[in-house]
Protein backbone atom coordinates (compact mmCIF):
# COMPACT_ATOMS: atom_id res chain seq x y z
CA UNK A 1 -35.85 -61.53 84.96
CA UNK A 2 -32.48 -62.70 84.70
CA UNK A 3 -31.59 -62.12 81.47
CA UNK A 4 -33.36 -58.30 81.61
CA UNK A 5 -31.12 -57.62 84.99
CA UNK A 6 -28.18 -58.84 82.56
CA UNK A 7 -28.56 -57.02 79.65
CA UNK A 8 -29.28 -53.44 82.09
CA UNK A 9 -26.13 -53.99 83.81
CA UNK A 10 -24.26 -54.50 80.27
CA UNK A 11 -25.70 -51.15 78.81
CA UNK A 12 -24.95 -49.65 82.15
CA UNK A 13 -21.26 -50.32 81.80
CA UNK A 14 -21.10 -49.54 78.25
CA UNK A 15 -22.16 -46.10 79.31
CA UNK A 16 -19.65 -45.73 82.20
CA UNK A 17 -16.95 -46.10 79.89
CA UNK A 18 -18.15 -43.89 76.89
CA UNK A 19 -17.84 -41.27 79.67
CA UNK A 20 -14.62 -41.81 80.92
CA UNK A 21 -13.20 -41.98 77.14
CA UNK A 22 -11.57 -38.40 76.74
CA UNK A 23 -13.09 -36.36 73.93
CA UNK A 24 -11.58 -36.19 70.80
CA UNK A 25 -9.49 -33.10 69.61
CA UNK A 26 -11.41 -30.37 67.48
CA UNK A 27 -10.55 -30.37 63.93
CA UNK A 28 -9.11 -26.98 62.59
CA UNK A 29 -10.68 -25.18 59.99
CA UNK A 30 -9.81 -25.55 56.40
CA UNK A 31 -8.70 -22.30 54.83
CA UNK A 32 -10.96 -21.17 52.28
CA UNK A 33 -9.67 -20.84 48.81
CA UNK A 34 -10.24 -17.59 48.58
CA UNK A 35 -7.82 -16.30 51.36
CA UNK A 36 -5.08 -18.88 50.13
CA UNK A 37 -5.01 -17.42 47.08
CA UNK A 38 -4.59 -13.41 48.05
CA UNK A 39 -2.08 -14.86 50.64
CA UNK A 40 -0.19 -16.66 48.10
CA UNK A 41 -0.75 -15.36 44.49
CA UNK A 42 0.72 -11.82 44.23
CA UNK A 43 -0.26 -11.30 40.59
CA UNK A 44 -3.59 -11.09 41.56
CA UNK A 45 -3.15 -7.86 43.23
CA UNK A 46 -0.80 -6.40 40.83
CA UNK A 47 -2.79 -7.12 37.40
CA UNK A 48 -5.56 -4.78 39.78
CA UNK A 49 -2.84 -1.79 39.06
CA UNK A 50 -3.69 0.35 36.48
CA UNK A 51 -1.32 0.08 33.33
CA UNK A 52 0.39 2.82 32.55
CA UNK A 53 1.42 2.95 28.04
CA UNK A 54 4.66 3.54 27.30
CA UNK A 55 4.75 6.68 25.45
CA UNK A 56 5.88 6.61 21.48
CA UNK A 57 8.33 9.06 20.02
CA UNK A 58 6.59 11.13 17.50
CA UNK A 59 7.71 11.15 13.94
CA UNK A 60 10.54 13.34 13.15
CA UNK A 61 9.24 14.43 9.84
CA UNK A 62 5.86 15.80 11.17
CA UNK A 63 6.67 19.44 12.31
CA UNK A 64 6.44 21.17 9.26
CA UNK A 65 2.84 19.79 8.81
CA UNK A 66 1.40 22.20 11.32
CA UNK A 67 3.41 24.88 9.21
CA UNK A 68 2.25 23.88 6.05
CA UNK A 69 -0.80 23.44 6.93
CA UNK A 70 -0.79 20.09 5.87
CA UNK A 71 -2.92 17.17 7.77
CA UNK A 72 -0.03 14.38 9.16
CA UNK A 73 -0.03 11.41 6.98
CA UNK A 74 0.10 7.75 8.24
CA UNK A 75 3.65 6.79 9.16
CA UNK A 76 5.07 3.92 6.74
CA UNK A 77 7.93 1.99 7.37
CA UNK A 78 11.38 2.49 5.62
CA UNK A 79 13.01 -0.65 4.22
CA UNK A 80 16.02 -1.87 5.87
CA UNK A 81 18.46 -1.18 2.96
CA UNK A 82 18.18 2.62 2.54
CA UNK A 83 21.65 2.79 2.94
CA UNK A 84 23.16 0.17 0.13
CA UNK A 85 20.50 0.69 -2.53
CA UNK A 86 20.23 4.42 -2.46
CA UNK A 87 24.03 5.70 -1.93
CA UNK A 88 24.73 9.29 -0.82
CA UNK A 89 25.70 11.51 -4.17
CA UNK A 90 27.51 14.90 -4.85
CA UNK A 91 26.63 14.41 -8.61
CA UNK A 92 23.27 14.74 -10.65
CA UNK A 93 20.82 11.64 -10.74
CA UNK A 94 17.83 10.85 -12.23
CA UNK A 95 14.75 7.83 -12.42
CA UNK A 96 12.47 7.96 -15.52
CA UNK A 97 7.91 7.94 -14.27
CA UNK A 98 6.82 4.07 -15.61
CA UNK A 99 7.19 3.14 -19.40
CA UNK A 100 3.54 2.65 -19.08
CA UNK A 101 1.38 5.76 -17.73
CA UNK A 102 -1.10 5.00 -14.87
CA UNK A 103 -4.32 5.48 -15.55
CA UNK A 104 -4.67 8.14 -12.84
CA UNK A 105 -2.32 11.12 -12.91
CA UNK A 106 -0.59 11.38 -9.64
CA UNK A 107 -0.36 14.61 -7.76
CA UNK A 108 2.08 15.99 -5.04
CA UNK A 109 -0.66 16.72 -2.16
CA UNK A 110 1.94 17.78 0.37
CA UNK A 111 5.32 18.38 1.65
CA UNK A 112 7.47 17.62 5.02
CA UNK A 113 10.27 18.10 6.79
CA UNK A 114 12.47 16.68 9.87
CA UNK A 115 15.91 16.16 10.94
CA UNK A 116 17.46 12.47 11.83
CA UNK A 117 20.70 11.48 12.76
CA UNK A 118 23.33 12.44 9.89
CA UNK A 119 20.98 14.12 7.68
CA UNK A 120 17.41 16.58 6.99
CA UNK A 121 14.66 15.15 5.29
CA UNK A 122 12.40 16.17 2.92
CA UNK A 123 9.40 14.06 2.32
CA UNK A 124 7.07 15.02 -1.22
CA UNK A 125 3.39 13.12 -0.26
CA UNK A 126 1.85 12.05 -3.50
CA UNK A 127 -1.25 10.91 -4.47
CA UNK A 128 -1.77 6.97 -4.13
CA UNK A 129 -0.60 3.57 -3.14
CA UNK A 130 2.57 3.76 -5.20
CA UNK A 131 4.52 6.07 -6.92
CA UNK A 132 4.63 6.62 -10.60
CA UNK A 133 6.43 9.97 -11.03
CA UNK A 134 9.76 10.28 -11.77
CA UNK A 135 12.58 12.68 -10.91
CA UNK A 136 16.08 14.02 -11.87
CA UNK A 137 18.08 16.00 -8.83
CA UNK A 138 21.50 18.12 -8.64
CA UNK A 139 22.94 21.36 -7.48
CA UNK A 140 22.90 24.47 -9.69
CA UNK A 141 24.61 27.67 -8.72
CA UNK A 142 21.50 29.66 -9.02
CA UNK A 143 17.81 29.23 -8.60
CA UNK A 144 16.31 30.21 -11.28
CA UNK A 145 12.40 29.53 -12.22
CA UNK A 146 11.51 27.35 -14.82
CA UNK A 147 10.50 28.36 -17.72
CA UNK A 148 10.25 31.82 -16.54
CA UNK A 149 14.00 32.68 -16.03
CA UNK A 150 13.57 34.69 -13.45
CA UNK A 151 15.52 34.05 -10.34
CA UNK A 152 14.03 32.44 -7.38
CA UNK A 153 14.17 33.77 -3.92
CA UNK A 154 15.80 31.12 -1.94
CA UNK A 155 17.62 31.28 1.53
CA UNK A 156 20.64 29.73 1.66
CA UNK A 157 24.54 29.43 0.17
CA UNK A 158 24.14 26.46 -1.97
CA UNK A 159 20.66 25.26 -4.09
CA UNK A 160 19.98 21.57 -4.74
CA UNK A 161 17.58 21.70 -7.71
CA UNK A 162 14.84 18.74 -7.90
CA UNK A 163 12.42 18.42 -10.82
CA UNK A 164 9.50 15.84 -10.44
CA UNK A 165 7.86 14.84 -13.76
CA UNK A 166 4.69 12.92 -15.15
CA UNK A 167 2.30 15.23 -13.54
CA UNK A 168 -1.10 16.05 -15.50
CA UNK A 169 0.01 19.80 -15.87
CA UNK A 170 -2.16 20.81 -18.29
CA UNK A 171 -5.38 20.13 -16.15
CA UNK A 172 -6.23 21.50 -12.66
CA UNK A 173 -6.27 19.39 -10.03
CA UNK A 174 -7.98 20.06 -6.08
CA UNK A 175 -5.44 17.85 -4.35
CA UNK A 176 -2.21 19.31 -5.84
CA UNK A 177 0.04 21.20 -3.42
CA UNK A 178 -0.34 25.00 -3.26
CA UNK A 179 3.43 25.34 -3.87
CA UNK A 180 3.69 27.31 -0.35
CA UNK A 181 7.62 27.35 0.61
CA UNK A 182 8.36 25.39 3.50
CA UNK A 183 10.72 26.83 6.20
CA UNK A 184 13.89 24.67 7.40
CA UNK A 185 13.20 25.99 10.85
CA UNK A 186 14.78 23.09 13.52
CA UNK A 187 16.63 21.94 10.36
CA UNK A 188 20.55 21.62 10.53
CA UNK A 189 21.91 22.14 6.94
CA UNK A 190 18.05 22.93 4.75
CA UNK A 191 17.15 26.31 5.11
CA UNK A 192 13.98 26.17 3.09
CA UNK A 193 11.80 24.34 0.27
CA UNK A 194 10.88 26.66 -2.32
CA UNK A 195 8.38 25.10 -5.44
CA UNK A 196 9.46 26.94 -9.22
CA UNK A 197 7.14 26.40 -12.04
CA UNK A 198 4.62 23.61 -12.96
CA UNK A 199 5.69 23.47 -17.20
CA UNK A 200 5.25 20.66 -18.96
CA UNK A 201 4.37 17.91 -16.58
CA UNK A 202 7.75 19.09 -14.46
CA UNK A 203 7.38 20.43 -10.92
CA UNK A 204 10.52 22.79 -10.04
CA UNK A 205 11.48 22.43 -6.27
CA UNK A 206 14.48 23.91 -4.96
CA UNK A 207 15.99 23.23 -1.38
CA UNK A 208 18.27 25.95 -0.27
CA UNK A 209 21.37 24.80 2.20
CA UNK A 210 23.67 26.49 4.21
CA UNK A 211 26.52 24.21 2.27
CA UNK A 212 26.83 22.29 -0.53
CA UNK A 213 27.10 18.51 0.89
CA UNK A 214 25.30 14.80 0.07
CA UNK A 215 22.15 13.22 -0.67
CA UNK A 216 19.93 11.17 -1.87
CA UNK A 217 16.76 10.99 -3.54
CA UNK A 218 14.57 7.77 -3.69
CA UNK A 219 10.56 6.42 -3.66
CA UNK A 220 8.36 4.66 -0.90
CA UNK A 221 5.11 2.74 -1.37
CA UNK A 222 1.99 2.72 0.86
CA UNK A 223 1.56 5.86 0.96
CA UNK A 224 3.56 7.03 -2.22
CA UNK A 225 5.91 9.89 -1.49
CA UNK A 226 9.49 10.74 -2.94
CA UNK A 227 12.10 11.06 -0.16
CA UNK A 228 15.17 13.69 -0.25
CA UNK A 229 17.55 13.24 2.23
CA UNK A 230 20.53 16.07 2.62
CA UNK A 231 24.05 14.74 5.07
CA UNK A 232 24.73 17.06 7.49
CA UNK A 233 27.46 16.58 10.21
C-alpha cells in the first residue's frame, strides 16, 4: 500500500507541473509556393501579356505588281557588294547568256518597279533558279522598235535602251511577259518601261527618264531576275 500511495502522489505532481508549464507559441504558417512566386516573380505575369509583332516594311519594289498585274514574287536578298562589283555607268555595257545553253529556255514572266535611296529600280523576273540570259544596256537618242523601225512611244526626255537575249523566240511560251508598259508612277527619275520587239532571241525594253543620269545593270539568283538600277538625286 505503500509503494501504490507513492507512485499516485508522483504522477500527481507530474501533472501539477505539466499545467503550470506555459504553452508553447503557435507556429506561423508557411507560405505556399504558389503565392511566393506571383509575389516575387514578375515575369510570370508579364509573359501572360499578349505579344504584339513588330510590323515589317514592305518591299519597295512591289507596287507596280498590283499595276501589272503581276503576282509579288518571294523577296531574295541582295549581296553585300552591289556597290564595288557592279559600278554606276554613263557608257554602254554588256554580259554575254552562258557559253553553254540551258536545257530549258528561260523566259521573262514579269516586271517591277520601286524607288530606294539614290536611285529607281527596275526588276525583270525570269523564269528559274538562276539566270542564264544575257544583256547589253545604253542610252540612244530615240526609241525606236526593233526590227520594225518604227518609233516607240515613250514618256520621257532621255531613253536608256536594254536588250535581253537567249530567249526561245521562235516558240510560244505561256509564262512569257505580255510586254504591257509599266508606269513610273511614285518613281523619281523613270517615267515608264516600255517592251519593243521580241526578234531573234532579243527582247527590246526601253526605260524612259526625265534626264539622262547613271546606272547599272546586273543578275540575282534564287529567284533569277536581271536588276536595272537608274541614280537619281
Amino acid at each position: 500500500m505503500r509503494r501504490t500511495g507513492a507512485a499516485m502522489i508522483g504522477v500527481a505532481l507530474a501533472l501539477a507541473g505539466c499545467t503550470d508549464a506555459p504553452a508553447p507559441p503557435p507556429e506561423e504558417p508557411t507560405p505556399s509556393l504558389t503565392a511566393t512566386s506571383a509575389e516575387t516573380s514578375p515575369a510570370t505575369t508579364s509573359s501572360e501579356e499578349p505579344t504584339t509583332a513588330t510590323p515589317t516594311t514592305p518591299d519597295e519594289t512591289t507596287p507596280a505588281q498590283t499595276a501589272t498585274g503581276e503576282a509579288p514574287s518571294p523577296t531574295a536578298t541582295e549581296p553585300d557588294d552591289v556597290e564595288s562589283v557592279h559600278p554606276w555607268l554613263t557608257a554602254p555595257s554588256s554580259q554575254g547568256p552562258p557559253s553553254q545553253p540551258p536545257d530549258t529556255a528561260q523566259e521573262i514572266t514579269g516586271v517591277r518597279v520601286g524607288t530606294h535611296d539614290g536611285y529607281d529600280r527596275i526588276v525583270l523576273e525570269l523564269t528559274g533558279a538562276d539566270p542564264t540570259l544575257g544583256w547589253f544596256a545604253g542610252y540612244t537618242e530615240e526609241a525606236i522598235e526593233d526590227p520594225t523601225g518604227n518609233p516607240l512611244d515613250v514618256e520621257g526626255d532621255a531613253f536608256l535602251q536594254l536588250g535581253v537575249n537567249g530567249i526561245d523566240w521562235a516558240n510560244e511560251s505561256p509564262e512569257r511577259y505580255s510586254g504591257d508598259t509599266v508606269p513610273g508612277e511614285g518613281l523619281e527619275v523613270v517615267t515608264e518601261v516600255v517592251f519593243g520587239g521580241l526578234f531573234e532571241g532579243q527582247q527590246q525594253i526601253v526605260i524612259g527618264l526625265d534626264e539622262e543620269t547613271a546606272y547599272r545593270v546586273f543578275a540575282l539568283s534564287d529567284p533569277a531576275r536581271i536588276v536595272v538600277d537608274v541614280q537619281h538625286d
